[in-house]
mmCIF file of C-alpha atoms in Angstrom:
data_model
loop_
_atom_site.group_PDB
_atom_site.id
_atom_site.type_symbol
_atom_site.label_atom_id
_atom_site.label_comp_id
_atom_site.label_asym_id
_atom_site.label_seq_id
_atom_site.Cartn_x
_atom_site.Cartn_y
_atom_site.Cartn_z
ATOM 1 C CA UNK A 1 -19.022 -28.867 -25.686
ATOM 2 C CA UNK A 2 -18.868 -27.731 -22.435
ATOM 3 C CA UNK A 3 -15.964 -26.817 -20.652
ATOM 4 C CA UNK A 4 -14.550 -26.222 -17.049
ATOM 5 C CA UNK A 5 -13.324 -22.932 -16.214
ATOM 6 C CA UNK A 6 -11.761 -23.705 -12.896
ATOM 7 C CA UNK A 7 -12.191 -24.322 -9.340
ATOM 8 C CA UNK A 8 -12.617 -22.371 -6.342
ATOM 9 C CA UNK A 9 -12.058 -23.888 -3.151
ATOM 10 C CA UNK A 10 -13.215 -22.297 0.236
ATOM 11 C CA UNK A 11 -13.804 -23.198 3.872
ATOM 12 C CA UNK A 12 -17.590 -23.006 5.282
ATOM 13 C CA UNK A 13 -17.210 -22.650 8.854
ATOM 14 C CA UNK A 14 -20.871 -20.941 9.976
ATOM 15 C CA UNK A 15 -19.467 -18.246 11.330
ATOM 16 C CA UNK A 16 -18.176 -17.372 7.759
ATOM 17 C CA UNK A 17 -21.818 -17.225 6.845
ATOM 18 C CA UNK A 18 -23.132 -15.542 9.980
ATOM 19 C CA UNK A 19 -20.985 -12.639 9.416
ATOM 20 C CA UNK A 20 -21.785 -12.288 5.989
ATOM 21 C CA UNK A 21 -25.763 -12.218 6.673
ATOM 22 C CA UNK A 22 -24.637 -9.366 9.734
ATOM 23 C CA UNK A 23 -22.449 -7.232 7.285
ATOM 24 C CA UNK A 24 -19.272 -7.563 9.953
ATOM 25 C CA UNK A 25 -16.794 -8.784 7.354
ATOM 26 C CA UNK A 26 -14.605 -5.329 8.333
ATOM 27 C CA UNK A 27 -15.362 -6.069 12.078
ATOM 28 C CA UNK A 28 -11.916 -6.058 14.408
ATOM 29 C CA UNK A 29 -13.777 -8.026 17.114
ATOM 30 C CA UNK A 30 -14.226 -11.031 15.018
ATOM 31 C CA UNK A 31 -11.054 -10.510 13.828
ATOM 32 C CA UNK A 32 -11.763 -12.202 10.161
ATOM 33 C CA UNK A 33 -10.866 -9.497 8.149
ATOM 34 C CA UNK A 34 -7.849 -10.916 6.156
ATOM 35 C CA UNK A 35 -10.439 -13.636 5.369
ATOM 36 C CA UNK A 36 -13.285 -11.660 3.341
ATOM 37 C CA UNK A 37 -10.552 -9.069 2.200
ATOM 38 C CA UNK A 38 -9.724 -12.069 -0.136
ATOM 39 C CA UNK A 39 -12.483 -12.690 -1.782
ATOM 40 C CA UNK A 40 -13.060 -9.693 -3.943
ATOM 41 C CA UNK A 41 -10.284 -10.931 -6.144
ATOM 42 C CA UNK A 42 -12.296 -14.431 -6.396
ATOM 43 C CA UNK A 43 -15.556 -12.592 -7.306
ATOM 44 C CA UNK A 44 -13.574 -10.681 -10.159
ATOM 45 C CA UNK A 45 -12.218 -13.738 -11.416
ATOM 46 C CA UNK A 46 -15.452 -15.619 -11.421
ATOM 47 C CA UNK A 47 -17.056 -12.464 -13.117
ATOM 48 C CA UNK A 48 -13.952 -12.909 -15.544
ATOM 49 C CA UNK A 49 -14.790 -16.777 -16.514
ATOM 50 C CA UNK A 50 -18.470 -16.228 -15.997
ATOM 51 C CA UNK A 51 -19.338 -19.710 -15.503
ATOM 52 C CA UNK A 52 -22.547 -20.930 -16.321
ATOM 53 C CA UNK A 53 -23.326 -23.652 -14.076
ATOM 54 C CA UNK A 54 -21.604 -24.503 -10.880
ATOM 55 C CA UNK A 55 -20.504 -28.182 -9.654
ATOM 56 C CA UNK A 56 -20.910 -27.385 -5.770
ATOM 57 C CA UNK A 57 -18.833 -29.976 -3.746
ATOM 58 C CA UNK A 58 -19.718 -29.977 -0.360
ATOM 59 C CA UNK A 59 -19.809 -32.674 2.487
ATOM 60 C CA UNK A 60 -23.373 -32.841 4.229
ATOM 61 C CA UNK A 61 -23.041 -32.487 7.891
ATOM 62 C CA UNK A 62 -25.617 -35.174 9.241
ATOM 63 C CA UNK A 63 -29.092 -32.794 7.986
ATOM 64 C CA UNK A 64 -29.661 -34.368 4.416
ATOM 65 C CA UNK A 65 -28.352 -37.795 4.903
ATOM 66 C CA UNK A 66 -28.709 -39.780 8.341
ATOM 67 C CA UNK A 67 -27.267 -42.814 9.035
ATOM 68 C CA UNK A 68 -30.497 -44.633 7.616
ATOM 69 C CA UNK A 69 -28.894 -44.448 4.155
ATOM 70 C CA UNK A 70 -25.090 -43.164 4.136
ATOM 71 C CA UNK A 71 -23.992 -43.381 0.146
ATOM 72 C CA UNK A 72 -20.545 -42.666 0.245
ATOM 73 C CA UNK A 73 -21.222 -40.178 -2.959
ATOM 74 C CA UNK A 74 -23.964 -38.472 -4.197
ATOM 75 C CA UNK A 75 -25.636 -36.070 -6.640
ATOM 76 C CA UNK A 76 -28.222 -33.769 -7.057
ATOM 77 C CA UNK A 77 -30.431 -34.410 -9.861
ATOM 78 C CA UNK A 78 -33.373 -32.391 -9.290
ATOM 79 C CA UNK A 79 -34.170 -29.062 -11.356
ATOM 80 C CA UNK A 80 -34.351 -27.253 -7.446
ATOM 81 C CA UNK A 81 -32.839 -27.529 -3.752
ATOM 82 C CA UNK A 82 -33.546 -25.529 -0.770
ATOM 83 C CA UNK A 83 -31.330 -25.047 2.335
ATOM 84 C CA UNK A 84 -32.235 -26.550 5.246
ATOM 85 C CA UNK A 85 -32.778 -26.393 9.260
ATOM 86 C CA UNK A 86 -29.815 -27.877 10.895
ATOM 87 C CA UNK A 87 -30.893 -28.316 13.699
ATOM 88 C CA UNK A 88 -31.179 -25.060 14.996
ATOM 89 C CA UNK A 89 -33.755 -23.089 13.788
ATOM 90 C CA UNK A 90 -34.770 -23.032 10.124
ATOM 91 C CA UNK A 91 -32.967 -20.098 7.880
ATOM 92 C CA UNK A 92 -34.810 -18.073 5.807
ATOM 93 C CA UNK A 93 -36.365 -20.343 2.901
ATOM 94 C CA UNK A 94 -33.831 -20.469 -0.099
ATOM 95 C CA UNK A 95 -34.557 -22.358 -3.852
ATOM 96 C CA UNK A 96 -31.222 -23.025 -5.571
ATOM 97 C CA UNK A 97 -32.018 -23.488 -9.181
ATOM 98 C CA UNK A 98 -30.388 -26.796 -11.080
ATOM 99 C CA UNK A 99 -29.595 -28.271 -14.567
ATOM 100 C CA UNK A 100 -31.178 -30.988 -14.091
ATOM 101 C CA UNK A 101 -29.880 -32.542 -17.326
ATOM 102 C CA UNK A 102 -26.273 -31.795 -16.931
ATOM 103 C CA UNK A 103 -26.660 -33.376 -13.363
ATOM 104 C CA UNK A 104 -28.206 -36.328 -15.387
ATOM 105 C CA UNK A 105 -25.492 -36.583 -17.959
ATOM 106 C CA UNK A 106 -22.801 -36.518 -14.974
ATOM 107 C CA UNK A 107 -24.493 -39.300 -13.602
ATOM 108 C CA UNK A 108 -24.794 -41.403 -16.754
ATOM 109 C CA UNK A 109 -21.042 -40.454 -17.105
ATOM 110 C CA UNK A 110 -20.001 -41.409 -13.471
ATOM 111 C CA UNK A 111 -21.855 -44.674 -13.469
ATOM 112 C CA UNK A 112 -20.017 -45.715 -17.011
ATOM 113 C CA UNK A 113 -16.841 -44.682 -15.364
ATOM 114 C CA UNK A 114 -17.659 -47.326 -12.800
ATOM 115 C CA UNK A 115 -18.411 -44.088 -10.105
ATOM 116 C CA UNK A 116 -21.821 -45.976 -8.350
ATOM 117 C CA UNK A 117 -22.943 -42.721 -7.299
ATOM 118 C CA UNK A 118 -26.487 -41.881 -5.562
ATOM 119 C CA UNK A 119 -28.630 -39.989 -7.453
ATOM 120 C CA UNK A 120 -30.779 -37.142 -5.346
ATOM 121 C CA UNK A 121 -34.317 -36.172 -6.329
ATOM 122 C CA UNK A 122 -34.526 -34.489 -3.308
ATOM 123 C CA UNK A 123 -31.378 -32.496 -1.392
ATOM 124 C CA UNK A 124 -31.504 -29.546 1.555
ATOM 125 C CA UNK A 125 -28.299 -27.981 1.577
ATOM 126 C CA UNK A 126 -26.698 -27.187 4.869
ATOM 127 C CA UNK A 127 -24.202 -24.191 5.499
ATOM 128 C CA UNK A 128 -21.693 -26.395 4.150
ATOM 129 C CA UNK A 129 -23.495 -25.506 0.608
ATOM 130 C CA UNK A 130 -24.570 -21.944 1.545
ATOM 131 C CA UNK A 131 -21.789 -20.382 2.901
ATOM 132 C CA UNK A 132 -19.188 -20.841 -0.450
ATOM 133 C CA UNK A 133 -22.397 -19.408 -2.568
ATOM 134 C CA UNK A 134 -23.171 -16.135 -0.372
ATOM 135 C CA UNK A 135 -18.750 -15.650 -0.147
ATOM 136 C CA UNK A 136 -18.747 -16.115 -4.028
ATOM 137 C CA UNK A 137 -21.918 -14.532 -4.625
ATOM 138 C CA UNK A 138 -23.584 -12.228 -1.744
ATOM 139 C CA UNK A 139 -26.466 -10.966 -3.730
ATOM 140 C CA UNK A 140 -27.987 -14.259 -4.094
ATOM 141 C CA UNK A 141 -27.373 -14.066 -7.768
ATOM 142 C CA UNK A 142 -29.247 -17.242 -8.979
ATOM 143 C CA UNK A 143 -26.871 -19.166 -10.510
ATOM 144 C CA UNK A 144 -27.406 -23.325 -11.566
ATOM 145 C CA UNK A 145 -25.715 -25.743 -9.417
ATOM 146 C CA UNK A 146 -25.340 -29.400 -8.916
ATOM 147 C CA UNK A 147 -24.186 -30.262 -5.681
ATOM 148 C CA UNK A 148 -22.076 -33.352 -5.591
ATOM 149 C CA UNK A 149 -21.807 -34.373 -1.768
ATOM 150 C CA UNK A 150 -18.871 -36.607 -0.317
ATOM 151 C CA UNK A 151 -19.747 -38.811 2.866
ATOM 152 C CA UNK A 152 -16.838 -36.965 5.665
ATOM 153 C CA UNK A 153 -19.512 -38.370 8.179
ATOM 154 C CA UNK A 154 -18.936 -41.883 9.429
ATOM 155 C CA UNK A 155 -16.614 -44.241 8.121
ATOM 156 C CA UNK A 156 -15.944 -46.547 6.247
ATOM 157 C CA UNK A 157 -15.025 -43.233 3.822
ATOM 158 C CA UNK A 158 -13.794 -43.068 0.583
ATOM 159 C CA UNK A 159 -10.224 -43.198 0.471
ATOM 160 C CA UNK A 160 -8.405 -40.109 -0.836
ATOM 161 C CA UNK A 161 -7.322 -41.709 -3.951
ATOM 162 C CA UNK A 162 -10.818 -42.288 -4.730
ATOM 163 C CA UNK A 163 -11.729 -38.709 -4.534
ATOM 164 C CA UNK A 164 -9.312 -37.423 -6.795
ATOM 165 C CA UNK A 165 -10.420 -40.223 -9.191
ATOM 166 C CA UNK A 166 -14.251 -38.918 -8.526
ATOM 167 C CA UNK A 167 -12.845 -35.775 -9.533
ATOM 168 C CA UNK A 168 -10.904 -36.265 -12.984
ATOM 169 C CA UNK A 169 -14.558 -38.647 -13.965
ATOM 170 C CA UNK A 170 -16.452 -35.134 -13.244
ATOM 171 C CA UNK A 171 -13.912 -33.622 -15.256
ATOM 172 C CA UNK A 172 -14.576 -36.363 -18.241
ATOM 173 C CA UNK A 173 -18.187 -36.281 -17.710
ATOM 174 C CA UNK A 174 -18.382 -32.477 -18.469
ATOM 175 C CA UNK A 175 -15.938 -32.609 -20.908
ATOM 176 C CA UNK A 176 -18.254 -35.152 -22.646
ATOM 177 C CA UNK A 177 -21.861 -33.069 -22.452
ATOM 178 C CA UNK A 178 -22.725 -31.845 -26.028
ATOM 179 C CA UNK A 179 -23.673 -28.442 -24.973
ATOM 180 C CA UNK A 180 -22.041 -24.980 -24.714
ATOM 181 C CA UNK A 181 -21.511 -24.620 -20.714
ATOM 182 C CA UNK A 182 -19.019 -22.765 -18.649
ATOM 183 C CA UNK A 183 -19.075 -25.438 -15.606
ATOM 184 C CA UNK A 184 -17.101 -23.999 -12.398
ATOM 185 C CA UNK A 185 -16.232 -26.363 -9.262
ATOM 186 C CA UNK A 186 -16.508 -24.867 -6.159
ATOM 187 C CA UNK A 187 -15.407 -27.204 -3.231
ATOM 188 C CA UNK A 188 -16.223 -26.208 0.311
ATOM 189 C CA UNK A 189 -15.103 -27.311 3.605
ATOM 190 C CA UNK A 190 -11.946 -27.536 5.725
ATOM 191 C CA UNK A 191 -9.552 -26.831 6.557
ATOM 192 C CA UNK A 192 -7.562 -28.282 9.650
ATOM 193 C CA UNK A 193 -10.741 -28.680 12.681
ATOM 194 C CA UNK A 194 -12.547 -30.954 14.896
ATOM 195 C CA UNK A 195 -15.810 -29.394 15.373
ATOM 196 C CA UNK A 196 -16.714 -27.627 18.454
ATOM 197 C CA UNK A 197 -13.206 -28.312 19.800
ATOM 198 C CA UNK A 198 -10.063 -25.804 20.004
ATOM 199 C CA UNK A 199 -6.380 -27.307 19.512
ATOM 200 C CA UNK A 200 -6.793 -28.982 16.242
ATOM 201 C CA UNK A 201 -6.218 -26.386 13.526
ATOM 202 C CA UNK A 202 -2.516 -27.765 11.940
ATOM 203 C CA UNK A 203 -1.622 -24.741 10.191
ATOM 204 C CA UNK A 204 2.049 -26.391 8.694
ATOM 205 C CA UNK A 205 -0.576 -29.724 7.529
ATOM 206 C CA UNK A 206 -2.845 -27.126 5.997
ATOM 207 C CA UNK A 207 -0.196 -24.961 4.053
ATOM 208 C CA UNK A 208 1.334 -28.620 3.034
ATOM 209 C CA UNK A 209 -2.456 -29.777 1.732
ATOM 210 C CA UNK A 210 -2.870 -26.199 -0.210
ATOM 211 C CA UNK A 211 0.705 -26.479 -1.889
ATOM 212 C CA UNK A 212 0.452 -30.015 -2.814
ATOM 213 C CA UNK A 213 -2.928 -29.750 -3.926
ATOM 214 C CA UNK A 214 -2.107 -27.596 -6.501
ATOM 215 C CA UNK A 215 1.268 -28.407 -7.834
ATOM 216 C CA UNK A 216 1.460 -32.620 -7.007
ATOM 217 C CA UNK A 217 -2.422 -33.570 -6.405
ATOM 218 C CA UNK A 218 -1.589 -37.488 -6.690
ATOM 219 C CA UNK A 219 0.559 -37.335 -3.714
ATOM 220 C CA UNK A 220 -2.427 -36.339 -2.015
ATOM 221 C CA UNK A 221 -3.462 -39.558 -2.644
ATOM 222 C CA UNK A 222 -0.762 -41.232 -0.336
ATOM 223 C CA UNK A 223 -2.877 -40.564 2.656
ATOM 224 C CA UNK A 224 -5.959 -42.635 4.246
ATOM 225 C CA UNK A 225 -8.924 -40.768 5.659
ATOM 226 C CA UNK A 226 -7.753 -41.742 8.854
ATOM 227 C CA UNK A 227 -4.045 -40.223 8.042
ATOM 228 C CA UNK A 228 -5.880 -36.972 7.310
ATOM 229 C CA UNK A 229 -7.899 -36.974 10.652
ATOM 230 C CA UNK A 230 -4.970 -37.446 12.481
ATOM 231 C CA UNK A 231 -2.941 -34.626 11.100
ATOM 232 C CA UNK A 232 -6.325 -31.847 10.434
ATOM 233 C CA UNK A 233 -8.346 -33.378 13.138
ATOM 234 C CA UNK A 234 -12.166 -35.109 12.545
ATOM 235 C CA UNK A 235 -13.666 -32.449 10.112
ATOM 236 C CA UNK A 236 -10.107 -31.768 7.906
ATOM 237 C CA UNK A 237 -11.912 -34.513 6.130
ATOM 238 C CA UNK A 238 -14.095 -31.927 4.930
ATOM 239 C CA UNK A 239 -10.273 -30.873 2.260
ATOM 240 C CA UNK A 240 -11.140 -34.030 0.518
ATOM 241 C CA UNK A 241 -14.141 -31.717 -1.580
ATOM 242 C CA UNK A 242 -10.963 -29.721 -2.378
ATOM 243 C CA UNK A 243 -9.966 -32.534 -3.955
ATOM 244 C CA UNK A 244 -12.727 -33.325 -5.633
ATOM 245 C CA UNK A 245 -12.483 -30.197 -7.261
ATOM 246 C CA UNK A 246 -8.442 -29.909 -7.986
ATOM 247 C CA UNK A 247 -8.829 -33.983 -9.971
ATOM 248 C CA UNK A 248 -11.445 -32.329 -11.788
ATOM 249 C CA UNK A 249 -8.483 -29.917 -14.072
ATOM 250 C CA UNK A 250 -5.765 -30.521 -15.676
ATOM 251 C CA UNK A 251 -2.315 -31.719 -14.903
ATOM 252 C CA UNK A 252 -1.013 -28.088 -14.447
ATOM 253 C CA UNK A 253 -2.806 -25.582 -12.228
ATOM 254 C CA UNK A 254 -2.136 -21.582 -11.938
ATOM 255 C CA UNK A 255 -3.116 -20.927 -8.487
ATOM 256 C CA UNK A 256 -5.054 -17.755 -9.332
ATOM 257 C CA UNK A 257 -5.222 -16.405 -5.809
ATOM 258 C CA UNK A 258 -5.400 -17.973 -2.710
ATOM 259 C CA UNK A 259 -5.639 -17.036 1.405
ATOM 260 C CA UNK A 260 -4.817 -18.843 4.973
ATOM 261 C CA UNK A 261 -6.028 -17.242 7.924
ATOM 262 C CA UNK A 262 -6.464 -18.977 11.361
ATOM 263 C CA UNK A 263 -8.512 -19.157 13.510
ATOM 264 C CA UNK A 264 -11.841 -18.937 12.092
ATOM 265 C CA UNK A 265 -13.548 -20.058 14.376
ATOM 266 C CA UNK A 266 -11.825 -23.184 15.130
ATOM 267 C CA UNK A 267 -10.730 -23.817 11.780
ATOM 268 C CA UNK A 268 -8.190 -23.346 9.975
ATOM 269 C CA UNK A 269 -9.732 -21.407 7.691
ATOM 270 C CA UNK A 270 -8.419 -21.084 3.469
ATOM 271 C CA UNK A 271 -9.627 -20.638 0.055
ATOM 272 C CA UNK A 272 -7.510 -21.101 -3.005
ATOM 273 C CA UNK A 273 -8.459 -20.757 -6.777
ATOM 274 C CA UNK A 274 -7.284 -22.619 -9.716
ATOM 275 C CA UNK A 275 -7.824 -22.899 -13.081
ATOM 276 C CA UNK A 276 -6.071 -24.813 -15.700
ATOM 277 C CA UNK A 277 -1.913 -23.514 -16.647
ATOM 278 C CA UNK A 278 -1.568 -21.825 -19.907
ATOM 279 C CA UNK A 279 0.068 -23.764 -22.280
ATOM 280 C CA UNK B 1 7.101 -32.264 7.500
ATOM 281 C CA UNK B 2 5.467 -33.459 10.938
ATOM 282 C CA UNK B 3 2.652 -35.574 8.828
ATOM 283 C CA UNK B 4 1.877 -38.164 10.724
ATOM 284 C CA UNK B 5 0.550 -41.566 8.823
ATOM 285 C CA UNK B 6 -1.529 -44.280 11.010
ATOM 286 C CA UNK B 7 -3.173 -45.967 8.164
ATOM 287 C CA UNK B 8 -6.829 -46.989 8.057
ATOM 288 C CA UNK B 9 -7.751 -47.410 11.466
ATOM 289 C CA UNK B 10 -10.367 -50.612 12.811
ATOM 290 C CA UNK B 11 -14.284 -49.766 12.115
ATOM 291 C CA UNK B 12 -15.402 -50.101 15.820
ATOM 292 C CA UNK B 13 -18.802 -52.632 14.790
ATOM 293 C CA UNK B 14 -19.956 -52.082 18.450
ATOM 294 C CA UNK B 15 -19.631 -48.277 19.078
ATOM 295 C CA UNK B 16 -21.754 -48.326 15.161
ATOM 296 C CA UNK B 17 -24.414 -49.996 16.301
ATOM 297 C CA UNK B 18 -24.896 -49.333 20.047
ATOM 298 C CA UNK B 19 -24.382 -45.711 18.572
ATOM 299 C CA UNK B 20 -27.448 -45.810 15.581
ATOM 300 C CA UNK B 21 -30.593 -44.850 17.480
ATOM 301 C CA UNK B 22 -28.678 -42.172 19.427
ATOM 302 C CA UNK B 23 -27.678 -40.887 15.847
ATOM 303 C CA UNK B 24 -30.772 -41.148 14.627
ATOM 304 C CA UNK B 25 -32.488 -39.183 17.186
ATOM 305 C CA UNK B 26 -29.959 -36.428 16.499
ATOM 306 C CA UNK B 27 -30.708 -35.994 13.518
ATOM 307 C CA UNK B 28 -34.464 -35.985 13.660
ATOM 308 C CA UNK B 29 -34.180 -32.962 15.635
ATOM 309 C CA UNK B 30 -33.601 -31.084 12.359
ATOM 310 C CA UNK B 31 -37.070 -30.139 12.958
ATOM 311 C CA UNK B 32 -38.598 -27.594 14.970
ATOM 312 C CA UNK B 33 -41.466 -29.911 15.768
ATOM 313 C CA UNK B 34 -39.367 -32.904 16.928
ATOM 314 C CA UNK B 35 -37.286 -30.542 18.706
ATOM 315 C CA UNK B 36 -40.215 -28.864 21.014
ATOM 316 C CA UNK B 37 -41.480 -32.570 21.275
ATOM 317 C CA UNK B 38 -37.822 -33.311 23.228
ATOM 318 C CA UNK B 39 -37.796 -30.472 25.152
ATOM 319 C CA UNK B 40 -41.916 -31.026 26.151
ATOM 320 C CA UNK B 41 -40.973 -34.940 27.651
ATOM 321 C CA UNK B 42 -37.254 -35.433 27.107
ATOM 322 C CA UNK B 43 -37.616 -39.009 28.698
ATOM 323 C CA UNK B 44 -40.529 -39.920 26.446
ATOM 324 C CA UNK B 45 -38.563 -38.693 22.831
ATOM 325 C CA UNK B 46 -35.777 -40.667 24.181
ATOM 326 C CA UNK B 47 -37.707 -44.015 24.465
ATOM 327 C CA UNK B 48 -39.482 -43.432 21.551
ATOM 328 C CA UNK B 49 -36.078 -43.597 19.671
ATOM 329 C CA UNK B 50 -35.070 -47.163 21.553
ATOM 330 C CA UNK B 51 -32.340 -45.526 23.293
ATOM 331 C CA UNK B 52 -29.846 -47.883 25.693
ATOM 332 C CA UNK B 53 -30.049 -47.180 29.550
ATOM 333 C CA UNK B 54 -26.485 -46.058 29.142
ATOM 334 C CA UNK B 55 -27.274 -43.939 25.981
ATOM 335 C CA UNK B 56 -29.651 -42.113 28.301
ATOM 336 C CA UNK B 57 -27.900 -41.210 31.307
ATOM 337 C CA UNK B 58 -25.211 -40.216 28.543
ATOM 338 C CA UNK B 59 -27.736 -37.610 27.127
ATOM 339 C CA UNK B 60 -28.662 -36.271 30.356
ATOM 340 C CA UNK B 61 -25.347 -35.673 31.545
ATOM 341 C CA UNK B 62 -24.916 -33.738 28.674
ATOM 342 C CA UNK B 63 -21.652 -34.309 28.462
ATOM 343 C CA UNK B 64 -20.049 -34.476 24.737
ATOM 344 C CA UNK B 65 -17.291 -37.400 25.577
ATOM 345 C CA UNK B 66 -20.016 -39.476 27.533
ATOM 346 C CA UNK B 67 -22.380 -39.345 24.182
ATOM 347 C CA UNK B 68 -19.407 -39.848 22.357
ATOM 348 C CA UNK B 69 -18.860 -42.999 24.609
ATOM 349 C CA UNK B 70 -21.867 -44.545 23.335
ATOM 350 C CA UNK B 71 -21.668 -43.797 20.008
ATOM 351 C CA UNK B 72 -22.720 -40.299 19.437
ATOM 352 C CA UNK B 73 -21.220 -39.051 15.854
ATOM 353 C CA UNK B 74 -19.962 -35.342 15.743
ATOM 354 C CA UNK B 75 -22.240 -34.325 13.042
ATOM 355 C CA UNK B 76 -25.254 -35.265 15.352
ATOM 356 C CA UNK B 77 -23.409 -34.284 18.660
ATOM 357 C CA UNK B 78 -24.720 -30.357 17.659
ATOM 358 C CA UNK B 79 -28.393 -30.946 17.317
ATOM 359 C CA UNK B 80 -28.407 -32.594 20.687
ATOM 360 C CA UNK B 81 -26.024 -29.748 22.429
ATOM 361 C CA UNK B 82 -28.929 -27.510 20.640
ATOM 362 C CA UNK B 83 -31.926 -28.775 22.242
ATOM 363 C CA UNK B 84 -30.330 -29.306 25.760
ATOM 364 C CA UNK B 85 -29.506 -25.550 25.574
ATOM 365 C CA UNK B 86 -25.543 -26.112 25.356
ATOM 366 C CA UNK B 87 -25.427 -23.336 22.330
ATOM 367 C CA UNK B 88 -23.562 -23.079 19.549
ATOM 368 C CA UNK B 89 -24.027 -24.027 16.079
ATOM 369 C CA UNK B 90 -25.706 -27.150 15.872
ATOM 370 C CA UNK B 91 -22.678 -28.053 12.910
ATOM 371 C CA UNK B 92 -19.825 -26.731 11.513
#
């Protein structure tokens, strides 16, 4: 059967991934530093579990899905993705390889479990997708994924409580797939912003969101979309994928290793990872 | 714990709609072509996209809380800012 090894959350903001592709992780000037110096402890740990497919919960950020057709969830089915041109010149062509009939399963699963989730044939991944692969993995290691997006674009939004629900029926779903697989989450966004605007990172509603996230996820649940706007500002919508990921283990979380560091950019920038508590 | 809870705020119906073709022109500009065709006739792309009188003179202040005004979503705000040479990252 296969089984979930854990979930690493991590914020995207670009510059994350701009300063990967330019090799200035160590640079004072950008002053990001306690950031990257993080993440070799994630990489061991993911070397460690080894997974063998990756659930990649991201939000799209208005380049895959318009307004034309907003689902509120959605999946990628397809055996490939590429990344995409936001907007702003296209990136260098990427093909993220799939399992296309995991992705299936999950979507049989979800739909049983009353989840009416879209099913992609077709998905372009923006830096939202990217930039928690190249952090985790910065060779490009080809790795399966199946992105599961979450609409943080326009409301009406899924509430919170939903989320986490989305998240234990992804748990169920792989839990229920016949085959041998070592399926990792890894939720990016967040945390605390309002894009292109300074003065929203909430550092004391960030810390509270990491905590309770991992040791009391349900209370989590407490809060509207709008209640989470008004506290992390428009894009702290973007924790809900952290979410996702957390209602997707167990009860009982170790937090394996985890990091705040502010600003990035003008985020509130963290990454936490959990996997399931020994018993 | 300063949290502060204001519940599930109102969908503004108007703002949606008057906003939709401004979004959608946003995000067309996803590609390069579509972009060089805005910056060739900005006036023309506009039209072409059914875009209000006021969602025009919105655009070509380019100012972000006028476009917001009329409707302009965040997520699309960046592609915009992008092709009338404001910078930046055209999301985050």
């Amino acid at each position: 059967m296969a089984r979930i090894v854990g979930s690493v959350a991590t914020s995207h903001t670009p510059i994350i991934g701009k300063t990967i592709a330019k090799k200035r992780e160590n640079d004072p000037e950008l002053g990001l530093k306690p950031f990257f110096d993080a993440f070799p402890r994630v990489r061991e740990w993911v070397a460690e579990v080894d997974p063998d497919v990756v659930v990649l919960v991201y939000n799209d950020h208005g380049v895959n899905f318009s307004l034309e057709n907003r689902p509120a969830f959605a999946i990628g089915t397809a055996p490939t993705f590429t990344n995409a041109d936001e907007g702003n010149g296209a990136p260098p062509p990427r093909t993220f390889q799939s399992d296309p009939h995991l992705a299936w399963h999950i979507a049989q699963s979800l739909i049983e479990d009353e989840f009416d989730i879209a099913t992609c044939q077709e998905m372009a991944f923006d830096h939202g997708g990217t930039t928690a692969l190249d952090l985790l993995w910065p060779d490009h290691k080809v790795i399966p994924l199946i992105p599961v997006e979450i609409n943080a674009v326009q409301p009406p939004l899924p509430t919170p409580r939903r989320i986490f629900k989305l998240g234990q029926a992804l748990g169920k779903a792989i839990g229920s797939y016949p085959k041998d697989l070592k399926v990792m989450f890894l939720a990016t966004g967040g945390l605390s912003h309002t894009i292109g605007i300074g003065g929203y990172i909430n550092e004391e509603f960030d810390a509270y969101c990491m905590e309770t996230l991992a040791n009391n996820p349900i209370e989590i649940a407490r809060f509207t979309s709008d209640d989470i706007v008004a506290n992390g500002g428009e894009q702290g919508l973007e924790f809900l994928t952290w979410v996702v990921a957390r209602g997707a283990l167990p009860d009982k979380v170790d937090v394996v290793t985890s990091v705040y560091h502010k600003p990035i950019s003008h985020t509130g920038g963290g990454m936490m990872v959990m996997e399931a508590a020994e018993r | 714990m300063g949290i502060k809870f204001v519940g599930t705020k109102p969908l503004d119906v108007d703002l949606i709609v008057e906003g939709y073709a401004l979004n959608k022109m946003g995000h067309s500009l996803i590609r390069e072509e579509n972009r060089q065709e805005f910056q060739a006739d900005e006036d023309a792309y506009m039209a072409k996209f059914g875009l209000s009188e006021k969602a025009v003179a919105a655009v070509k202040s380019r100012d972000r809380d006028e476009m917001m005004a009329v409707g302009l979503n965040m997520y699309f705000y960046g592609k915009i800012r992008f092709v009338t040479g404001g910078g930046g990252p055209a999301s985050a």
